[in-house]
Coordinates of C-alpha atoms and ligand atoms in Angstrom, one line a residue:
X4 CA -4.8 -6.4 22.6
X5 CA -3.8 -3.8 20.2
X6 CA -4.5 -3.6 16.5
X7 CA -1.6 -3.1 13.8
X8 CA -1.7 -2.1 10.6
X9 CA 0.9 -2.3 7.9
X10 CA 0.7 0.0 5.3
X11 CA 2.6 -0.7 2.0
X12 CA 2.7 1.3 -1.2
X13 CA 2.5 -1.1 -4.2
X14 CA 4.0 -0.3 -7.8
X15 CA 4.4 -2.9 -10.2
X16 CA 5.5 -5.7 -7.2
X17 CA 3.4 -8.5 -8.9
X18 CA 6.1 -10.9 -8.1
X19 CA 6.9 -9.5 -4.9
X20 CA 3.0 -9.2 -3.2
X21 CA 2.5 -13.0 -2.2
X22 CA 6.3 -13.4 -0.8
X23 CA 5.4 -10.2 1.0
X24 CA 2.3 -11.5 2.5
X25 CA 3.6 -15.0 3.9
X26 CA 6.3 -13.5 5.4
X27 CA 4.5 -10.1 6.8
X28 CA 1.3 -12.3 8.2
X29 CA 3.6 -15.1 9.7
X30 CA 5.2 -12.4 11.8
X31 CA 1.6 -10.4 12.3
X32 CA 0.5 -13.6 13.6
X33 CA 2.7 -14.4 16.2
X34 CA 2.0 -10.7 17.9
X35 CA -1.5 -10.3 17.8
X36 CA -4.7 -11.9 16.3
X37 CA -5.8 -8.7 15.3
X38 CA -4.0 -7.1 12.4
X39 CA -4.3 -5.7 8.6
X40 CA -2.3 -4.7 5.7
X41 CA -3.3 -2.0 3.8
X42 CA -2.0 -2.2 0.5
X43 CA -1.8 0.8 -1.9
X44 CA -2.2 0.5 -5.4
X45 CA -0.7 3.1 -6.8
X46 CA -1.7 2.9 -10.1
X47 CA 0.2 -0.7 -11.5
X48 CA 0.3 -2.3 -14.8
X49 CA 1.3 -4.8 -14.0
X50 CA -0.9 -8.1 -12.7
X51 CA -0.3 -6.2 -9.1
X52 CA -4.0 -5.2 -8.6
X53 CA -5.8 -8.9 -9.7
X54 CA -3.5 -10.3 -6.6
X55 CA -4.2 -8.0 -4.5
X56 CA -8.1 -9.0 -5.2
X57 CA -7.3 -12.1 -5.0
X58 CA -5.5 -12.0 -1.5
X59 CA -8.2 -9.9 -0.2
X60 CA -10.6 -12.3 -1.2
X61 CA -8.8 -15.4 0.7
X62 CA -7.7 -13.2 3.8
X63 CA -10.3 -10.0 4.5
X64 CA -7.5 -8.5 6.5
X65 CA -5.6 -7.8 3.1
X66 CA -7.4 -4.5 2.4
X67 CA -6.5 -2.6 -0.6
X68 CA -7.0 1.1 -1.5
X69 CA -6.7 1.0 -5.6
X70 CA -5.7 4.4 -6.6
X71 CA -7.1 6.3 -9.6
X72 CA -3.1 6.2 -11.2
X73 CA 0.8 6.4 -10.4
X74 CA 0.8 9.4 -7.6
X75 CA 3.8 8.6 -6.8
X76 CA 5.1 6.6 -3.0
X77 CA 4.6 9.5 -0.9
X78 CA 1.3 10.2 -1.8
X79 CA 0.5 6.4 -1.9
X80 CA 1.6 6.1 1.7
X81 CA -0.3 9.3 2.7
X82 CA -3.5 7.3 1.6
X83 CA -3.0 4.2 3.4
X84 CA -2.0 6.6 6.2
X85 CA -5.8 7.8 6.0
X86 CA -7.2 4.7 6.1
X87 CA -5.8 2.5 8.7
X88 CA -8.0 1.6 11.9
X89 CA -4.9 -0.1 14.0
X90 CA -3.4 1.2 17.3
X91 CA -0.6 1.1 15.1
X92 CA 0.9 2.0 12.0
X93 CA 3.9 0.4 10.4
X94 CA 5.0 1.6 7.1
X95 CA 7.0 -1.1 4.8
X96 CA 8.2 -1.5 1.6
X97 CA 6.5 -4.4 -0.8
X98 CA 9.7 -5.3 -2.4
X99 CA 11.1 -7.4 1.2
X100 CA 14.1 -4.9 1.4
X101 CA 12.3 -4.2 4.5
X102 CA 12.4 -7.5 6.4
X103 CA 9.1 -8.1 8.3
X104 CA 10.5 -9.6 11.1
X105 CA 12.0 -6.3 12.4
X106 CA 8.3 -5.5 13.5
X107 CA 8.6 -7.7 16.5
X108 CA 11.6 -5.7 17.5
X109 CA 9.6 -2.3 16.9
X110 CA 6.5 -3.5 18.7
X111 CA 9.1 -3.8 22.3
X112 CA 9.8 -0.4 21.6
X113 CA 6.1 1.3 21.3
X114 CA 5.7 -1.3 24.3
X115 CA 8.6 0.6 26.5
X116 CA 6.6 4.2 25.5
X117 CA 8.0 5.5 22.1
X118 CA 5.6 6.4 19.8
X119 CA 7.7 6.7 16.8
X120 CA 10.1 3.8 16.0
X121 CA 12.3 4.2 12.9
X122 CA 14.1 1.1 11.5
X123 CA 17.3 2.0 9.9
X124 CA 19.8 -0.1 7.9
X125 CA 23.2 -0.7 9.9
X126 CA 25.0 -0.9 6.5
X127 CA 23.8 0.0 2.6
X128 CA 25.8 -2.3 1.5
X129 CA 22.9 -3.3 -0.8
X130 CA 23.0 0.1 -2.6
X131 CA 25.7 0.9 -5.6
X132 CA 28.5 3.4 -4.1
X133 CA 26.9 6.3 -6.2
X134 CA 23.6 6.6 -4.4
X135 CA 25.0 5.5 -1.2
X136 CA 27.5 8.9 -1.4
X137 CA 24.6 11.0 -3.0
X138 CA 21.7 9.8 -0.4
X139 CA 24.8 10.5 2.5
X140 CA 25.4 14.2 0.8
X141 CA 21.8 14.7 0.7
X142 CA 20.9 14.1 4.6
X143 CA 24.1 16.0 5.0
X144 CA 22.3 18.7 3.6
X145 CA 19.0 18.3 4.6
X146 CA 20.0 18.6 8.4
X147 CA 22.1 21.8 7.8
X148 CA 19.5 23.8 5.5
X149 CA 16.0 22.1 8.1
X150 CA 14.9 21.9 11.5
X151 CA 14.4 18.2 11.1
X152 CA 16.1 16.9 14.1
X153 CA 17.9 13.5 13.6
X154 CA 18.0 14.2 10.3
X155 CA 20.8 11.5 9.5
X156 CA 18.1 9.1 11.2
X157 CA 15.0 9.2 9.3
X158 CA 12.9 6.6 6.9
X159 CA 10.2 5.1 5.9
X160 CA 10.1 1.8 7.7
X161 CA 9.0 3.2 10.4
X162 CA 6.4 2.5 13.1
X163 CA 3.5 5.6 14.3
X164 CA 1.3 5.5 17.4
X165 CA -2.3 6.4 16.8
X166 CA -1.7 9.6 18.2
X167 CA 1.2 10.1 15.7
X168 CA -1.4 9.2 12.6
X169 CA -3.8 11.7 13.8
X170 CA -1.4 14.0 13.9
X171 CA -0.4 13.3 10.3
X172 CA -3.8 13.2 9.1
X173 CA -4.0 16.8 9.4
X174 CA -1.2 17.7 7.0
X175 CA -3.3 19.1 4.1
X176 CA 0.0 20.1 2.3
X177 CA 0.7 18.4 -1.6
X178 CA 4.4 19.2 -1.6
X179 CA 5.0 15.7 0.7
X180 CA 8.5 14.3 1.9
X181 CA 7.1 11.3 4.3
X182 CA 10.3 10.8 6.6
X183 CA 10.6 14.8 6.6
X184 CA 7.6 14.8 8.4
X185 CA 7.6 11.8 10.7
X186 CA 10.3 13.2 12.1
X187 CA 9.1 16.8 12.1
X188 CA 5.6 15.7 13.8
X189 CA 7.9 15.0 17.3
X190 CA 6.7 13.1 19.8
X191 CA 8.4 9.7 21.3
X192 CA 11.0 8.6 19.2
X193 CA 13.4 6.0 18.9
X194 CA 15.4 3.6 16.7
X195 CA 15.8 -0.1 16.1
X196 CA 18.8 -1.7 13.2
X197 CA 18.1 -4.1 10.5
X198 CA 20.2 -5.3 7.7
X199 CA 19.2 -4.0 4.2
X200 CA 17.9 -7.0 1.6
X201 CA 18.3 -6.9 -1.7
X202 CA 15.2 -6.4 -3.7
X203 CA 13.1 -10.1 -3.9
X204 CA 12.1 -9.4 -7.5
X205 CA 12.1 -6.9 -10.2
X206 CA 13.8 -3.1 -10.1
X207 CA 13.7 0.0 -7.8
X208 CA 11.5 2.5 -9.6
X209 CA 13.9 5.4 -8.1
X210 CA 15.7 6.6 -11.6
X211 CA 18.2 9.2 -10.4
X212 CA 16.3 12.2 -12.0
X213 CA 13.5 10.7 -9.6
X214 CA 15.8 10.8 -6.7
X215 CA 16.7 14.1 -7.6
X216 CA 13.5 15.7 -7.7
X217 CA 12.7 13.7 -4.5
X218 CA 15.7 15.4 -3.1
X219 CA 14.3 18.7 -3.9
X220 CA 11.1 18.3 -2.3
X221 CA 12.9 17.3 0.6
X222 CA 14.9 20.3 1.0
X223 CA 12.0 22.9 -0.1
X224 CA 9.2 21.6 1.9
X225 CA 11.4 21.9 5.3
X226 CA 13.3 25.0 4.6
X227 CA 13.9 28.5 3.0
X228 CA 17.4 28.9 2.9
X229 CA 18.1 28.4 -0.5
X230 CA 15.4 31.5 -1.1
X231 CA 17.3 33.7 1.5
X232 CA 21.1 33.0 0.3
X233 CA 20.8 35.1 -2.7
X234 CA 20.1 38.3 -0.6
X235 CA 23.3 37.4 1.0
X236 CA 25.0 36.5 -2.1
X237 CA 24.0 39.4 -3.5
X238 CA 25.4 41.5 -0.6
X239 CA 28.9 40.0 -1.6
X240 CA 29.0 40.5 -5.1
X241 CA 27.9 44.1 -4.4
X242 CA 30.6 44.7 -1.8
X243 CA 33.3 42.8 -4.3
X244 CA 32.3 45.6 -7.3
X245 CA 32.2 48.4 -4.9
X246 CA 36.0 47.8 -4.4
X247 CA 36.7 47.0 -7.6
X248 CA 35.2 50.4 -8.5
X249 CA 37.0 52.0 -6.2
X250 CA 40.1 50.3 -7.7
X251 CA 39.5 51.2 -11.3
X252 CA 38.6 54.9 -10.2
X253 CA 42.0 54.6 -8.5
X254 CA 44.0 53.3 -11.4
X255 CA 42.2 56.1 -14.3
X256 CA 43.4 59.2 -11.8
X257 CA 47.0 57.5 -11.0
X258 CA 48.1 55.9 -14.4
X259 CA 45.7 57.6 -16.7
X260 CA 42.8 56.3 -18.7
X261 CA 42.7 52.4 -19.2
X262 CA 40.6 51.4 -21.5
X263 CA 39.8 47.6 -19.5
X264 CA 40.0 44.0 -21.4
X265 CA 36.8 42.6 -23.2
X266 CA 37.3 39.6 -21.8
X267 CA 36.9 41.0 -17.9
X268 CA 33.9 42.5 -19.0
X269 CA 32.2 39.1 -20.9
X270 CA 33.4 37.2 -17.3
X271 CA 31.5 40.0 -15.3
X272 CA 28.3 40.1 -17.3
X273 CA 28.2 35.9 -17.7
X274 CA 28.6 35.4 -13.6
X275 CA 26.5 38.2 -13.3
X276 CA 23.8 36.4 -15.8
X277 CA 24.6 33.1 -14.8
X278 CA 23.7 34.3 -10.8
X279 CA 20.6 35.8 -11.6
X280 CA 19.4 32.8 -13.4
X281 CA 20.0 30.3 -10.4
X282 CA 18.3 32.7 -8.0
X283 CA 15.7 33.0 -10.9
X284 CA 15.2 29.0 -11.4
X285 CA 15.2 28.7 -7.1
X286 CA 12.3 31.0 -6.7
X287 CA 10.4 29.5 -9.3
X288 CA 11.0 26.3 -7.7
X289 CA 9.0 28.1 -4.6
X290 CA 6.6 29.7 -7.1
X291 CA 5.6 26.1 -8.5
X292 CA 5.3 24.6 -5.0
X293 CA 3.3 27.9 -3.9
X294 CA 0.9 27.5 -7.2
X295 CA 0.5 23.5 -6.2
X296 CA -0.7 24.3 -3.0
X297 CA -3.4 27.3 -4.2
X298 CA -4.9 25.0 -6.9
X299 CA -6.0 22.8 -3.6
X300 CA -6.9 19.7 -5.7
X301 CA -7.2 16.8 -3.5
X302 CA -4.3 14.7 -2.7
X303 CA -5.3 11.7 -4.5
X304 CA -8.1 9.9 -6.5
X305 CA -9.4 6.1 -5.3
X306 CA -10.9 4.1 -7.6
X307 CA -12.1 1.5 -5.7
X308 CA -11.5 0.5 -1.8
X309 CA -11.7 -3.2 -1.0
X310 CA -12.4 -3.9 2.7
X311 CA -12.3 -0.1 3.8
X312 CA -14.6 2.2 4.7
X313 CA -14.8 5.2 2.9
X314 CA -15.8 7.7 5.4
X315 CA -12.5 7.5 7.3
X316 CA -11.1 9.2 4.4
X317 CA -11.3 12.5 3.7
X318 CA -11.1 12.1 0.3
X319 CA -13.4 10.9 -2.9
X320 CA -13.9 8.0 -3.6
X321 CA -14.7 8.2 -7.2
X322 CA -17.0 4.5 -7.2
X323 CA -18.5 2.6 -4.4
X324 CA -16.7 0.2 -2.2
X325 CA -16.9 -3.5 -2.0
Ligands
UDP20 N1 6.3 2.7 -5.0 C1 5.1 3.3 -5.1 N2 4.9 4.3 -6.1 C2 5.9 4.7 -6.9 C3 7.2 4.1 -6.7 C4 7.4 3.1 -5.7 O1 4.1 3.0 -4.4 O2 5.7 5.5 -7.8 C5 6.5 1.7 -3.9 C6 7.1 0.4 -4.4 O3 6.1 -0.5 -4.9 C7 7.8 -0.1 -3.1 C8 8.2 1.1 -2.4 O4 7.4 2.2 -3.0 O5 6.9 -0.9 -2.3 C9 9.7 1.4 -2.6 O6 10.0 1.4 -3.9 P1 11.4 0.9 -4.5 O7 11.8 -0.4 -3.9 O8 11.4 1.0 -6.0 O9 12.4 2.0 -3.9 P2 13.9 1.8 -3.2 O10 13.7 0.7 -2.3 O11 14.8 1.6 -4.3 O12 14.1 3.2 -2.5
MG21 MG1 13.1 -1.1 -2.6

């Protein structure tokens, strides 16, 4: 009989954990007596952490990796990742937009030999039209500039053999875009549909400044085109003067001396400017990642571990387990 594992990354879902739970153990219990949910607590205010305690408490499969603050979901899911002991790993948000009973599906699939199952929504009907557009422009993106195959098809409710989470495990980078990666790692994959819920309770914690910088990481963790396109931009605006040198050179020894426009000159040096600058800002933006990485610090700090063992993480824990 094989082990799963749920792993779910938990921000502020206070009202969300215990709806969560029924749901995701009614489903765990119908495949197979021997399951856990790994919950990560990464870093709540809110009375998140006390039911988590408390759950673990009634149910010892409800284990719970309580993180030293807010590192943010990829990182949280990188820790659970570390931790799980199943044959294998399903990764789910808290909030039920995720339905649980979509595992039963995923489980035929590792059953027929895949060792990666994605879940994807058949419509995001769910989602305002802006991020639908924006999330559709970014993938658009991300499978032009990266080598991520199926890049249309990736998330994070997804389902990893053991051999997959070993695999991950090994990742030491900081710079982290989960899906980027599951679908990077190769493998057996496949895909299953689900319909998109609404959130149970409370508000995504994605701000679009968030999403942005998400969408960043994305793109810079899995490629280097946007460092390489200046030397070809450059090539073109060098090519463009050349002729317009030529031009100019042309007009003074045909038509005399023109004495050329301010304004020309003010458009020239502003693009000019302006170009450097973005080149400028995108190398920095491999700079900071580069200077991330060097520091080395470890990926995340826990706190306290209920029902885990702290030597399958290879990490510090900063105070014992219970
Ligand atoms: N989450 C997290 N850390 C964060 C933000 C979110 O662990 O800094 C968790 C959150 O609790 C939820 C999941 O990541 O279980 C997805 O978050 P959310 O529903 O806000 O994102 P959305 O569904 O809007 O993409
Ligand atoms: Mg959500």
């Amino acid at each position: 009989m094989s082990k799963i594992s749920l792993v779910v990354p938990i921000y502020n879902e206070a009202e969300n954990i215990t709806p969560f739970y029924e749901r995701a153990s009614k489903v765990l219990d119908g495949l197979t007596p021997q399951w856990e949910i790994i919950c990560v607590n990464d870093g709540s205010q809110d009375g998140s952490m006390a039911l988590l305690v408390s759950l673990h408490q009634k149910d010892p499969r409800i284990k719970v990796v309580d993180l030293s603050r807010n590192f943010g979901k990829e990182i949280a899911l990188s820790a659970g990742i570390d931790y799980v002991s199943g044959d294998i790993l399903i990764t789910m948000d808290a909030d039920l937009q995720h339905p649980p009973e979509v595992i039963t599906e995923m489980i035929k699939k590792w059953h027929e030999g895949c060792e990666i199952v994605f879940a994807f929504r058949r419509s995001r009907k769910a989602e305002g039209w802006v991020k639908r557009h924006t999330s559709k422009v970014f993938y658009w993106l991300l499978g032009w500039l990266t080598d991520i195959p199926s890049h249309n098809r990736i998330g994070d409710f997804c389902l990893l053999d053991r051999r997959v989470v070993e695999a991950l495990k090994q990742f030491q980078e900081h710079n982290r875009f989960m899906k980027g990666l599951f679908a990077w790692v190769g493998f057996k994959q496949d895909f299953v549909m689900y319909d998109m819920h609404v959130r149970n309770s409370g508000t995504t914690k994605w701000s679009y400044w968030r999403l942005w910088n998400f969408a960043i990481e994305g793109i810079t963790s899995f490629s280097s085109v946007p460092l390489r396109v200046w030397t070809y931009v450059g090539c073109c605006i060098a090519l463009i003067s050349l002729i317009y040198a030529t031009v100019l050179v042309i007009q003074t020894i045909a038509l005399g001396i023109d004495v050329p426009g301010y304004a020309s000159l003010m458009v020239g040096i502003l693009f000019i400017g302006g170009i450097q600058l973005i080149s400028l800002g995108i190398i920095g933006e491999y700079i900071g990642r580069i200077y991330r990485e060097v520091k080395s610090r470890p990926l995340y700090l826990v706190k306290r571990l209920y029902g885990l063992n702290t030597a399958r993480s290879k990490e510090t824990v900063t105070s014992p387990t219970e």
